[in-house]
Coordinates of C-alpha atoms in Angstrom, one line a residue:
X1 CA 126.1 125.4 101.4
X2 CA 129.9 126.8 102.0
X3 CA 130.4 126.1 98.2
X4 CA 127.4 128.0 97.6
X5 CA 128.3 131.3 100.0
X6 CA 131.9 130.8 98.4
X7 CA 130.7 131.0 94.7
X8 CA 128.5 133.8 95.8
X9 CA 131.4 135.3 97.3
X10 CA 133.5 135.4 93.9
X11 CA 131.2 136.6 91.8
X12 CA 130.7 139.6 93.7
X13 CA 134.5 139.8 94.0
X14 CA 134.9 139.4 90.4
X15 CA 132.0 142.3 89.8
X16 CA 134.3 144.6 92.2
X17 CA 132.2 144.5 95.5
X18 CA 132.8 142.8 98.4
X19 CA 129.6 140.6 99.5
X20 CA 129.4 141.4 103.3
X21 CA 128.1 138.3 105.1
X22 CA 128.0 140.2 108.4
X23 CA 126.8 143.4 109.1
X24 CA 125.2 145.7 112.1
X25 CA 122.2 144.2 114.0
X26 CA 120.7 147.0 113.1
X27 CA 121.0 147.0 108.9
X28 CA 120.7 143.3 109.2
X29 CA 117.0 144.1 110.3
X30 CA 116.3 146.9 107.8
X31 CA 117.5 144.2 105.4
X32 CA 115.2 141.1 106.5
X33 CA 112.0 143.4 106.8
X34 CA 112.4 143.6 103.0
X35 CA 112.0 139.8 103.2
X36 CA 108.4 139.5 104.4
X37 CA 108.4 135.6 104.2
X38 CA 110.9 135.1 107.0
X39 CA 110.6 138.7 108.8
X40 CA 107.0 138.4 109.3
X41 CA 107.0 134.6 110.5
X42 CA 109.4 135.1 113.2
X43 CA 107.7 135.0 116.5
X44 CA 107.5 137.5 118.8
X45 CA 110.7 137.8 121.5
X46 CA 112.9 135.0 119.5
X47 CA 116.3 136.8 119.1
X48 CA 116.3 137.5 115.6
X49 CA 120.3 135.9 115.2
X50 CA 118.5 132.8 116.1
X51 CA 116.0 132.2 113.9
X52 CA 116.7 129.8 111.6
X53 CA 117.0 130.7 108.0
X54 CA 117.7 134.3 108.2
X55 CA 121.3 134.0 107.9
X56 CA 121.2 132.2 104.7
X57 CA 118.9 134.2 103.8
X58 CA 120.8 137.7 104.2
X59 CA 123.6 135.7 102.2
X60 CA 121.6 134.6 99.2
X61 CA 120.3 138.2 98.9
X62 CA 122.7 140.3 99.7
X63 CA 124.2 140.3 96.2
X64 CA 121.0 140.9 95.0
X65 CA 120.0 143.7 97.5
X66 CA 123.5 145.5 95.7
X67 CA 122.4 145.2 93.0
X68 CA 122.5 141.9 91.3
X69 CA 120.1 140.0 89.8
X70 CA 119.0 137.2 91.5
X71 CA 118.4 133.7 90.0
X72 CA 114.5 132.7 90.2
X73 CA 115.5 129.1 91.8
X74 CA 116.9 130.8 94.9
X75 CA 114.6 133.6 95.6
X76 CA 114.5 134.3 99.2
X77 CA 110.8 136.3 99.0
X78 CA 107.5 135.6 97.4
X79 CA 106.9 137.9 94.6
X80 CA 103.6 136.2 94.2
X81 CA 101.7 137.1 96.7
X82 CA 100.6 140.4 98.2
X83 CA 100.5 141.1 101.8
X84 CA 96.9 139.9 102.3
X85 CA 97.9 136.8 100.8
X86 CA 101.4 136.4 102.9
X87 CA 99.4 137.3 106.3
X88 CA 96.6 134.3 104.8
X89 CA 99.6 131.8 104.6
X90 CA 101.8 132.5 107.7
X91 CA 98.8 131.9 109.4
X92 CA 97.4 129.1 107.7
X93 CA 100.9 127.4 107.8
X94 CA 101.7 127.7 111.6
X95 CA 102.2 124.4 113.5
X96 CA 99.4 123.7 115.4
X97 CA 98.6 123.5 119.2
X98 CA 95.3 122.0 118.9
X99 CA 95.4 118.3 118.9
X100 CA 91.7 117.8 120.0
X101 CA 90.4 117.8 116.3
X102 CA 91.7 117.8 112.6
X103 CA 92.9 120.8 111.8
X104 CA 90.6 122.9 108.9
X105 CA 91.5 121.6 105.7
X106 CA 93.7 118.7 106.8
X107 CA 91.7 115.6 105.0
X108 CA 92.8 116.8 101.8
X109 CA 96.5 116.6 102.2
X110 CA 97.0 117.4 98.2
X111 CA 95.3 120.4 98.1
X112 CA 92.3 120.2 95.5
X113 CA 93.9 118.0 93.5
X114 CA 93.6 115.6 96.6
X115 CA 91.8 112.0 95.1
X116 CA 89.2 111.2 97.5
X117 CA 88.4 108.0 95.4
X118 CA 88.2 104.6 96.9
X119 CA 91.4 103.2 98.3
X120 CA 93.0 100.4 96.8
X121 CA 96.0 99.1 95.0
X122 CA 95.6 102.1 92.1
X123 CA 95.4 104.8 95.1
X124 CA 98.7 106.4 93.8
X125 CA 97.8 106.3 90.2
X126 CA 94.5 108.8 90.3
X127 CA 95.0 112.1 88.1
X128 CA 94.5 115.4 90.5
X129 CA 91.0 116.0 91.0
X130 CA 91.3 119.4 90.2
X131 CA 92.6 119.0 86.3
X132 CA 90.1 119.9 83.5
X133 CA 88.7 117.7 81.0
X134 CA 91.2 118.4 78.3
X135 CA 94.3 117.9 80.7
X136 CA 92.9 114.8 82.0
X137 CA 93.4 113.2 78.4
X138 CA 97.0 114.7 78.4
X139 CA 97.4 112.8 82.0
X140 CA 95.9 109.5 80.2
X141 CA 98.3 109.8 77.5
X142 CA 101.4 110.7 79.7
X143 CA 100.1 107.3 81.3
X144 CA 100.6 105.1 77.9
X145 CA 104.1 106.9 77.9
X146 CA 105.1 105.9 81.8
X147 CA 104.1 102.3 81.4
X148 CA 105.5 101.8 77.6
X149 CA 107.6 99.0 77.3
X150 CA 110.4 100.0 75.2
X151 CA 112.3 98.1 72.6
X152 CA 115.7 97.6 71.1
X153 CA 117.2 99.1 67.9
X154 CA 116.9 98.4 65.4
X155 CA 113.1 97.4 65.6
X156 CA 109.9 97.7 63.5
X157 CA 108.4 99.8 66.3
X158 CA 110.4 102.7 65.4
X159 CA 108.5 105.3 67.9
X160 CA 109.9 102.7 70.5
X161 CA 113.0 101.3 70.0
X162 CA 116.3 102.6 71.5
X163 CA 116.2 100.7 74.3
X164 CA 119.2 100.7 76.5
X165 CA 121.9 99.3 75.4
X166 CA 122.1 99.0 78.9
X167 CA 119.6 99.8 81.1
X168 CA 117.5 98.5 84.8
X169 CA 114.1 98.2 83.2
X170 CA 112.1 98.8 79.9
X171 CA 109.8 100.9 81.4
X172 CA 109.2 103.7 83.8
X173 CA 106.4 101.7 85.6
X174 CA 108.4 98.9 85.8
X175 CA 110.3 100.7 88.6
X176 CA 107.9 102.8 89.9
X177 CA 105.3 100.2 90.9
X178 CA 101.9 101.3 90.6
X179 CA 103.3 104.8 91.1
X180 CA 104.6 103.5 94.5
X181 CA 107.5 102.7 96.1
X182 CA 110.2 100.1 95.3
X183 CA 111.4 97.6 97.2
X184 CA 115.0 95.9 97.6
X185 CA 115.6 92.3 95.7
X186 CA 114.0 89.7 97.5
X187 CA 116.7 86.2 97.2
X188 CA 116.5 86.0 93.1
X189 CA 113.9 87.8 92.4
X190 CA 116.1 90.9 90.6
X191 CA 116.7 94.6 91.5
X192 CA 113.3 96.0 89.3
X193 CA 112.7 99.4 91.6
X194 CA 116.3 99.3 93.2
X195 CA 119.2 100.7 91.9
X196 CA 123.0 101.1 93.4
X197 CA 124.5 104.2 92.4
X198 CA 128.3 104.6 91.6
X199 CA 129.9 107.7 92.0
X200 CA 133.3 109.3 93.6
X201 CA 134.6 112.1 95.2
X202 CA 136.6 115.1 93.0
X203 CA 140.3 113.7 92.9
X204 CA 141.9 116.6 91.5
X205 CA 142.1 120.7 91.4
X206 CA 139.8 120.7 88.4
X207 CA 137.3 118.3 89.7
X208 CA 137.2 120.4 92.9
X209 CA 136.8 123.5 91.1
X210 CA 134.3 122.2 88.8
X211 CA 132.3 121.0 92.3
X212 CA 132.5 124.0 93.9
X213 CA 130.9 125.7 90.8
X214 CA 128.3 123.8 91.0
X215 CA 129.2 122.5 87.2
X216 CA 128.8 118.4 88.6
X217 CA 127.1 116.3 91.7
X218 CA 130.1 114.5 91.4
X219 CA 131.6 111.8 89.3
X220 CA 131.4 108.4 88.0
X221 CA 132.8 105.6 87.6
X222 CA 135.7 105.0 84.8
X223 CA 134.3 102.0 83.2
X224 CA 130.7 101.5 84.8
X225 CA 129.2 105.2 85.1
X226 CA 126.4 106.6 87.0
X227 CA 124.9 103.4 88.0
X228 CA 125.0 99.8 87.8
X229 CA 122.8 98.6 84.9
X230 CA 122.0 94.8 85.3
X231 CA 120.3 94.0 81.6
X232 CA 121.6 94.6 78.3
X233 CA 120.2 94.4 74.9
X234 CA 121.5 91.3 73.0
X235 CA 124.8 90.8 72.2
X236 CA 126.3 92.9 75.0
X237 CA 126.4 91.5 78.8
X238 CA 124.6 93.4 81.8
X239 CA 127.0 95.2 84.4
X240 CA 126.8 93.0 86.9
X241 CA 124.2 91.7 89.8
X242 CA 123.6 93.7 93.1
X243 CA 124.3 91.7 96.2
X244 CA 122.6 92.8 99.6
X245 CA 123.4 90.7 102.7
X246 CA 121.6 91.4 106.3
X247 CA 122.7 91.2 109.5
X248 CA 120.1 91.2 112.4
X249 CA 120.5 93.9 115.0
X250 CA 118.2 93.6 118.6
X251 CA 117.6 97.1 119.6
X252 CA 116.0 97.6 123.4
X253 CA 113.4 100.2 123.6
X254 CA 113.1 101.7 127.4
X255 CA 110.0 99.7 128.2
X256 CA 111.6 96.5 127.3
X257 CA 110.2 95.6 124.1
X258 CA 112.9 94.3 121.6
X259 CA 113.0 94.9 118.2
X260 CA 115.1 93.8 115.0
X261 CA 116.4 96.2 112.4
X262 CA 118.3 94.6 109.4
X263 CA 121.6 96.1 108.9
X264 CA 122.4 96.2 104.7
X265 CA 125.7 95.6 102.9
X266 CA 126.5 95.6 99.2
X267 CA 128.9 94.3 96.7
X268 CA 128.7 93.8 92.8
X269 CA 129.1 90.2 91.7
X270 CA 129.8 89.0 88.4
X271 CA 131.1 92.1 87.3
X272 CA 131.2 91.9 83.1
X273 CA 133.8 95.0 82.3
X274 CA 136.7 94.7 84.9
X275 CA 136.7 95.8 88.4
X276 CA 135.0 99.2 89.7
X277 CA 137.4 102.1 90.4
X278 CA 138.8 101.6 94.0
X279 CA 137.7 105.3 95.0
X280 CA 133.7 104.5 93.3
X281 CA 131.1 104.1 96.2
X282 CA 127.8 102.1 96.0
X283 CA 124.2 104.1 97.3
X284 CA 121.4 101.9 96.7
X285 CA 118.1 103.6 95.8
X286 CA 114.7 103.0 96.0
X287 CA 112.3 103.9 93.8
X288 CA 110.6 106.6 95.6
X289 CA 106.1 106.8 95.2
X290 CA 105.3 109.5 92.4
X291 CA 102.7 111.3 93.8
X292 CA 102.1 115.0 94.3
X293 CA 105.3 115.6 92.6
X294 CA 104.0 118.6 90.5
X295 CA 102.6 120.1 94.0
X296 CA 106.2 119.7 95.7
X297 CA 107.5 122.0 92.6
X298 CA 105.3 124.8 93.2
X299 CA 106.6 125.4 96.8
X300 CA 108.2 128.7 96.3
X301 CA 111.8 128.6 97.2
X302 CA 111.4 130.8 99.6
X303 CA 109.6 129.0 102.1
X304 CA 112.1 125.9 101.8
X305 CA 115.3 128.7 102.1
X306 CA 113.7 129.9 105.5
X307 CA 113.9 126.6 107.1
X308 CA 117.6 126.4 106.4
X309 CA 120.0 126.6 109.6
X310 CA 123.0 124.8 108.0
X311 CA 125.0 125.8 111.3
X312 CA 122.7 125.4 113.6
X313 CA 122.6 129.1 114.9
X314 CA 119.0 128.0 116.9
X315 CA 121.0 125.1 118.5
X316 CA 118.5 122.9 118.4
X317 CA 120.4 120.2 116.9
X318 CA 118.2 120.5 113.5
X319 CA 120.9 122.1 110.4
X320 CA 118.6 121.4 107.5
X321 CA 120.7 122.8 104.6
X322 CA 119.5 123.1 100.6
X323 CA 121.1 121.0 97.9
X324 CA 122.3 124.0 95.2
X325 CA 122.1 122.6 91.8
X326 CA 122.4 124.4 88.2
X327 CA 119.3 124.6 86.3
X328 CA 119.8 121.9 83.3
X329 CA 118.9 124.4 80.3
X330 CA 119.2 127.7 82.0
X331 CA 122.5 126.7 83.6
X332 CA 121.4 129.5 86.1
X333 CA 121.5 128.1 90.4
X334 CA 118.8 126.8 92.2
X335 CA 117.1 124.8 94.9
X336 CA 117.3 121.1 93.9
X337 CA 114.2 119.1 95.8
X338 CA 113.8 115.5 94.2
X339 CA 115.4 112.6 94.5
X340 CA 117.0 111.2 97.4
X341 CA 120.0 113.3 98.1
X342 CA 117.7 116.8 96.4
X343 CA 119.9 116.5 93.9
X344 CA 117.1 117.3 90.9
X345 CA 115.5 120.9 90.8
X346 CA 112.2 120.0 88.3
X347 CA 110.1 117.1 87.5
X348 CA 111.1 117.0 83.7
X349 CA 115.0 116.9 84.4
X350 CA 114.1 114.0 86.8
X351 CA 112.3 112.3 83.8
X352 CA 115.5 113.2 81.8
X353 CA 117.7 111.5 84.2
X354 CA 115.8 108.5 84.6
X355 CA 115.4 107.8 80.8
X356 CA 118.8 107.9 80.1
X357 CA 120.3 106.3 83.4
X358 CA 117.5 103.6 83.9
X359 CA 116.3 103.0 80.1
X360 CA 118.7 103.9 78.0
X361 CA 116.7 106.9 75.9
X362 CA 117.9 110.3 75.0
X363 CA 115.7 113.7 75.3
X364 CA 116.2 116.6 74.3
X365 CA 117.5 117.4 78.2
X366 CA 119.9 114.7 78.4
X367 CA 121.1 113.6 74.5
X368 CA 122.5 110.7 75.7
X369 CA 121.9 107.9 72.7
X370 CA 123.3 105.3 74.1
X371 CA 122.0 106.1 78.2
X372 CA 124.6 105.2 80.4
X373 CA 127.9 103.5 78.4
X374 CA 131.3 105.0 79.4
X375 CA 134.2 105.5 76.6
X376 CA 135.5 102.1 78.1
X377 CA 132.6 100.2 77.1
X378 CA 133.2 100.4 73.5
X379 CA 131.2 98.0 71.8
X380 CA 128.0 99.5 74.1
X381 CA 128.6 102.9 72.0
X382 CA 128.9 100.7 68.6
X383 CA 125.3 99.5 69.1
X384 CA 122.8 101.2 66.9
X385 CA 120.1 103.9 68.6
X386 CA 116.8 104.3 68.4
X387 CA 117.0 108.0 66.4
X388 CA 114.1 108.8 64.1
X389 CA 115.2 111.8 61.8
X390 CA 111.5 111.9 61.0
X391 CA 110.8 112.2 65.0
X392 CA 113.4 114.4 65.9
X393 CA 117.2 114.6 67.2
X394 CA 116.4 112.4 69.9
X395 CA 114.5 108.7 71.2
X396 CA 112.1 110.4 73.4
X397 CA 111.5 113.7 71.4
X398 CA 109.8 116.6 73.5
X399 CA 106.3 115.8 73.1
X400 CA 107.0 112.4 74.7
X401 CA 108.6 114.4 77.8
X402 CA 106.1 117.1 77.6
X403 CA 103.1 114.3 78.2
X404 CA 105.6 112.1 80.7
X405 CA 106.1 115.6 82.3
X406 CA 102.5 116.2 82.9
X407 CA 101.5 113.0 84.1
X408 CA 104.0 113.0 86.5
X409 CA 103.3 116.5 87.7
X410 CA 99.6 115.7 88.1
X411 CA 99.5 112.3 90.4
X412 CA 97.0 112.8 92.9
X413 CA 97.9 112.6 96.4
X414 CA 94.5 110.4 98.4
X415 CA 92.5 112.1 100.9
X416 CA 94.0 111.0 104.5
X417 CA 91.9 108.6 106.7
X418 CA 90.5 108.1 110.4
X419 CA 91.8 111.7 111.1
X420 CA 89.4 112.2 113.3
X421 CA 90.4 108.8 115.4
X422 CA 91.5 109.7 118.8
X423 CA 94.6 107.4 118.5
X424 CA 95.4 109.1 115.1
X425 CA 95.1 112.7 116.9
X426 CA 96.9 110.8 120.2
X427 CA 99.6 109.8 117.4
X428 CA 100.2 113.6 116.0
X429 CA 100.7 114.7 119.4
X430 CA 103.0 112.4 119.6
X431 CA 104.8 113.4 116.4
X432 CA 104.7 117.3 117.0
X433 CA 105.9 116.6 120.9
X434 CA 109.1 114.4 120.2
X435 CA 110.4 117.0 117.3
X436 CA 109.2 115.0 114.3
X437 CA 108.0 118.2 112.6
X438 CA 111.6 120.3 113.0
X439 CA 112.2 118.1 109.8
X440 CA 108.7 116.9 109.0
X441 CA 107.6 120.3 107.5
X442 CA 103.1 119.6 107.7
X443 CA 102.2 122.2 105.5
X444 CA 102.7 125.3 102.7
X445 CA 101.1 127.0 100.4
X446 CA 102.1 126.8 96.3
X447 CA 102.6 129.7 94.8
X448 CA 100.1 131.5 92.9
X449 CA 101.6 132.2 89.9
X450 CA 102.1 128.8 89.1
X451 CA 102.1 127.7 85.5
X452 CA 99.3 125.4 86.1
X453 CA 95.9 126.3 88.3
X454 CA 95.8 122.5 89.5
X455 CA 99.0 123.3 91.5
X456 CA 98.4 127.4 92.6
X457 CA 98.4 128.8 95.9
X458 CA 97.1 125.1 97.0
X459 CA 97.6 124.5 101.0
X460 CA 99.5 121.2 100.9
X461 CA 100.7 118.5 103.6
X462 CA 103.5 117.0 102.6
X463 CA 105.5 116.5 106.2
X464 CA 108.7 117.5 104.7
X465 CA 111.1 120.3 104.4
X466 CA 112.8 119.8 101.5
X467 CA 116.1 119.9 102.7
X468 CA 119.1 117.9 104.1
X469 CA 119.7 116.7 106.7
X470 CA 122.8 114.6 108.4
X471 CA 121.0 111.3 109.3
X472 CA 124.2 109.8 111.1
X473 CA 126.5 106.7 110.2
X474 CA 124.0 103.8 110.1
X475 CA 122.1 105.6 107.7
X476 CA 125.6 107.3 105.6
X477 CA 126.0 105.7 102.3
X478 CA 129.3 107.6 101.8
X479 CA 128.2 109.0 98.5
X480 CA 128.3 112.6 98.0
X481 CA 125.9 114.3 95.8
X482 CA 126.4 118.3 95.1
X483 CA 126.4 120.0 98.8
X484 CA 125.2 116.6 99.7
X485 CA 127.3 115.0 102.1
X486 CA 127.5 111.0 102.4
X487 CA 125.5 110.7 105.5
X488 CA 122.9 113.8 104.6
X489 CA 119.4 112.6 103.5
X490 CA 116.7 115.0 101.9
X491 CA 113.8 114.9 104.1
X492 CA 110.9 112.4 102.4
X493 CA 107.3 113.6 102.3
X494 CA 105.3 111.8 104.4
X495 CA 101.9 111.9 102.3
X496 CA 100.6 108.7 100.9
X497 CA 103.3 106.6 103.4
X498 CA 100.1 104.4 105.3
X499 CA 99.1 103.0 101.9
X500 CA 102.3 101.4 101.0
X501 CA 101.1 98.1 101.7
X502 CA 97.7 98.7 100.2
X503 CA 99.6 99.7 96.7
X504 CA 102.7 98.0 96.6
X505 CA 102.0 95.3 99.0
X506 CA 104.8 95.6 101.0
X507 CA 106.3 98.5 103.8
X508 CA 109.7 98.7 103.0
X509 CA 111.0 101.8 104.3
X510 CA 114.1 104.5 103.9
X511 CA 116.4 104.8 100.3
X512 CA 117.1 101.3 100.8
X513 CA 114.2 99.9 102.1
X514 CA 116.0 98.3 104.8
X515 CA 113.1 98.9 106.9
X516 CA 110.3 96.4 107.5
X517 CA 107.9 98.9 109.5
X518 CA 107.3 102.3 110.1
X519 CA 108.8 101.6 113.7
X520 CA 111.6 100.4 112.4
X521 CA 112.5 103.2 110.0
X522 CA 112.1 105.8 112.7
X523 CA 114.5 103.4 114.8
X524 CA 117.0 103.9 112.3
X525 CA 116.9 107.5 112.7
X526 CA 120.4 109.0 113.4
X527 CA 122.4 112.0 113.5
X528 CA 120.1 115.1 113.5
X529 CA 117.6 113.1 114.7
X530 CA 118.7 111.1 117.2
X531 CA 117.1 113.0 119.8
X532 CA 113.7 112.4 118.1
X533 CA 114.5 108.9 118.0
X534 CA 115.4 108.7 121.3
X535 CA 112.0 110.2 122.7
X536 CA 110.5 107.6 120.2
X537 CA 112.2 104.7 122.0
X538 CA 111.7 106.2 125.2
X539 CA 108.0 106.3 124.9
X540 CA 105.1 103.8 126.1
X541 CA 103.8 101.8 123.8
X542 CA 100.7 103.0 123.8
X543 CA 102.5 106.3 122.4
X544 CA 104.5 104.6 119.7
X545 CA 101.6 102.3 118.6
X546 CA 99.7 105.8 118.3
X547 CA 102.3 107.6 116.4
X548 CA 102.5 105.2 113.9
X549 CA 98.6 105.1 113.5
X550 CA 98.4 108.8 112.9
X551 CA 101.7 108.0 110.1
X552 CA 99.7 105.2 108.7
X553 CA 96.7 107.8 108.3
X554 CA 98.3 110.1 106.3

């Protein structure tokens, strides 16, 4: 975020006006009542240099209150709705108080799109309930695309080869399990829906600058790249094997009951193309569940910039900050809000990313022939492609990532269950009372103008803010991503998180999935939310068992 005030700060330098940061209590409120999506939320009697949000805020739109234009990704109000519409949301999106009963609306976490079908192992794979008849054979055929196996080149399948040459899987489903969640390798069994990312920090003036800009997340490694790529096509050798080792940790909750968390390490064995860089660090990552994706991508910026309070002026322990990316084609800023670290700002740049750095394919968003292979690993880059001149410029032309796109956009979230339980009601008192929800965002509201009706103005509950958060040293994987730090986390949605064991057969928790159980990911908690932890910890077990029935409801 101080790389993002700073770059603000030169390009109004470099357009010959000062961007003031600070000004008079007085213009400061003449200034947020333009922005009725913070102004109006703020309750009555707070101190408005409190509220969190407003400062960043005033910064992002300060330049374009003088005069400049601001970029779409980071607009601070919502030109999409009228003030009928904003006084419908505020108040539609405001925590409740009322734990008695489910709140209006609340079964269908996804909006209209929510899948009320039965619940079983396909639960994360429904299309949104909400999607015409035509776009529901789109969805089918972005299906085919997400679970194609493909091939290497040269090949008589020529719409499928340009596998690789290195690559984790042959197929997007292969990772993404069921449209679930991953989990870590189990003794031999391989690293399918886990992943170790390599990456180091800026080791020079151009780097930095090129970071502050917002030009790179960061960099790779030398000789092995983005990410450590296990399988090869034949004739070249796989990267190398991720090793994870645990170590048992006993951690005493206040009423005496004990429990074990597994403590990770990693290494790289076998590696097939010299050592790693000294300065590259490892981040293992999950394969994160797919669904409501295209709902999270209709949250208008706005409302995820409001919750910011990157210095904590609330004090309240909670400094949620944005991850500021560059738009991949417009090269314009704005909000990232996928992937672990929010590193991503739309659903087709994620598919991008993941062709070329998990399968090996080029799009038309990231060209990359040969995925992932570095100028060291020469005889990678002397293996043939998968280009079709007859199919365009690239393996996975743009109707392949148009229909990948779309299905991904349009994965239903399920209806929630035994809502109305008193334990799962118990449970969200629970959550609301031990500060769960300062990061756990319940609900919003899409925007209207959204390019598709199946995602507009849509109440959603997806338990997360969007932003990141410092998750302390237990949880730091050292790795810094954009304004990511290597202990900051973006908050995970909640939804669909009580039938990870129904889909994927397992409950592997956090980016590593060094969590067996719900309880023990919250355990894990750190940092910014130690103190929820804490309560967590410090509560019967009546309280805890509740919590986690109202988590495994949603």
């Amino acid at each position: 975020m101080r790389r993002l005030l700073e770059f603000l700060r030169r390009s109004r330098r470099a357009a010959g006006s000062p961007l003031l940061l600070k000004r008079p209590a007085g213009l400061a409120r003449r200034r947020c009542a333009i922005l009725t999506s913070c102004f109006d939320a703020i309750p009555d009697g707070k101190p408005f240099h409190t509220f969190p949000g407003i400062a960043l805020v005033l910064a992002l739109t300060s330049s374009a209150i003088a005069g400049d234009l601001q970029p779409a990704g980071l607009a601070t109000t919502r030109s999409d709705l009228n003030a009928g519409d904003q006084a419908r949301v505020i108040a539609v999106t405001r925590p409740t108080t009322d734990f008695s009963k489910p709140e209006p609306f609340e079964l269908m976490q996804g909006g209209a799109g929510t899948s009320e079908k039965d619940v079983d192992r396909d639960a994360f794979s429904q299309s949104s309930a909400n999607i015409t008849f035509e776009e529901e054979g789109t969805f089918k055929l972005g299906n085919a695309l997400f679970r194609k196996n493909w091939v290497s080149s040269p090949s008589s399948t020529q719409a499928s080869d340009g596998l690789g040459p290195l690559f984790n899987e042959r197929a997007c489903q292969n990772c993404h399990l069921r449209d679930g969640r991953g989990r870590p390798p189990q003794g031999d069994t391989g690293t399918t829906s886990m992943f170790l990312r390599l990456a180091r920090d800026a080791s020079s003036a151009e780097e930095k600058s090129a970071l502050a800009d917002h030009q790179l997340l960061n960099f790779p490694d030398p000789v092995y790249g983005t990410q450590l790529q296990e399988l090869a096509v034949p004739g070249l050798h796989g990267e190398g094997r991720m090793r994870v080792a645990y170590q048992e940790r006993k951690v005493k909750l206040t009423d005496g009951t004990v429990v074990s968390l597994r403590k990770p390490s990693y290494s790289v064995a076998d590696l097939a193309y010299g050592p790693l860089d000294p300065h590259t660090t490892l981040s293992p990552r999950l394969t994160p569940p797919m669904i409501g994706l295209g709902l999270i991508e209709q949250i208008a910026p706005a409302d995820i910039l409001v919750r910011a309070d990157p210095d904590d002026l609330d004090g309240d322990g909670i400094s949620g900050k944005p991850n500021i990316v560059r738009d991949g084609l417009s090269g314009e800023l704005t909000l990232g809000r996928f992937g672990w670290k929010a590193q991503t700002a739309s659903i087709r740049q994620q598919a991008a990313d993941a062709f070329a750095g998990d399968i090996g394919i080029s799009t038309p968003e990231e060209p990359k022939h040969w995925g992932d292979c570095t100028a060291a690993q020469a005889k990678c880059l002397a293996m043939p492609n998968g280009v079709q001149a007859r199919l365009g410029q690239v393996e996975a032309p743009p109707p392949v990532m148009d229909l990948v796109t779309f299905y991904s956009q349009n994965l239903a979230v399920p209806a929630r269950r035994d809502l109305a339980a008193l334990d799962v009601l118990r449970g969200k008192k629970v959550f609301y009372e031990i500060g769960c929800v300062a990061c756990h965002t319940p609900k919003f509201v899409t925007r209207r103008d959204a390019p598709s009706k199946a995602q507009a103005f849509q109440l959603i509950w997806p338990y997360s803010d969007f932003l990141l958060h410092d998750m302390g040293p237990d949880l730091a994987d050292g790795q810094a991503v954009g304004d990511a730090t290597g202990s900051e986390w973006r908050t995970p949605p909640l939804w669909g998180i009580g039938l990870t064991e129904t889909v994927n057969g397992n409950s592997f928790f956090l980016h590593d999935g060094r969590a067996r159980s719900l309880t023990e990911a919250i355990l894990w908690h750190g940092g910014e939310a130690q103190k929820a932890r804490d309560r967590f910890a410090a509560a019967n077990a009546a309280e805890r068992d509740a919590l986690v029935k109202f988590l495994e409801s949603l």
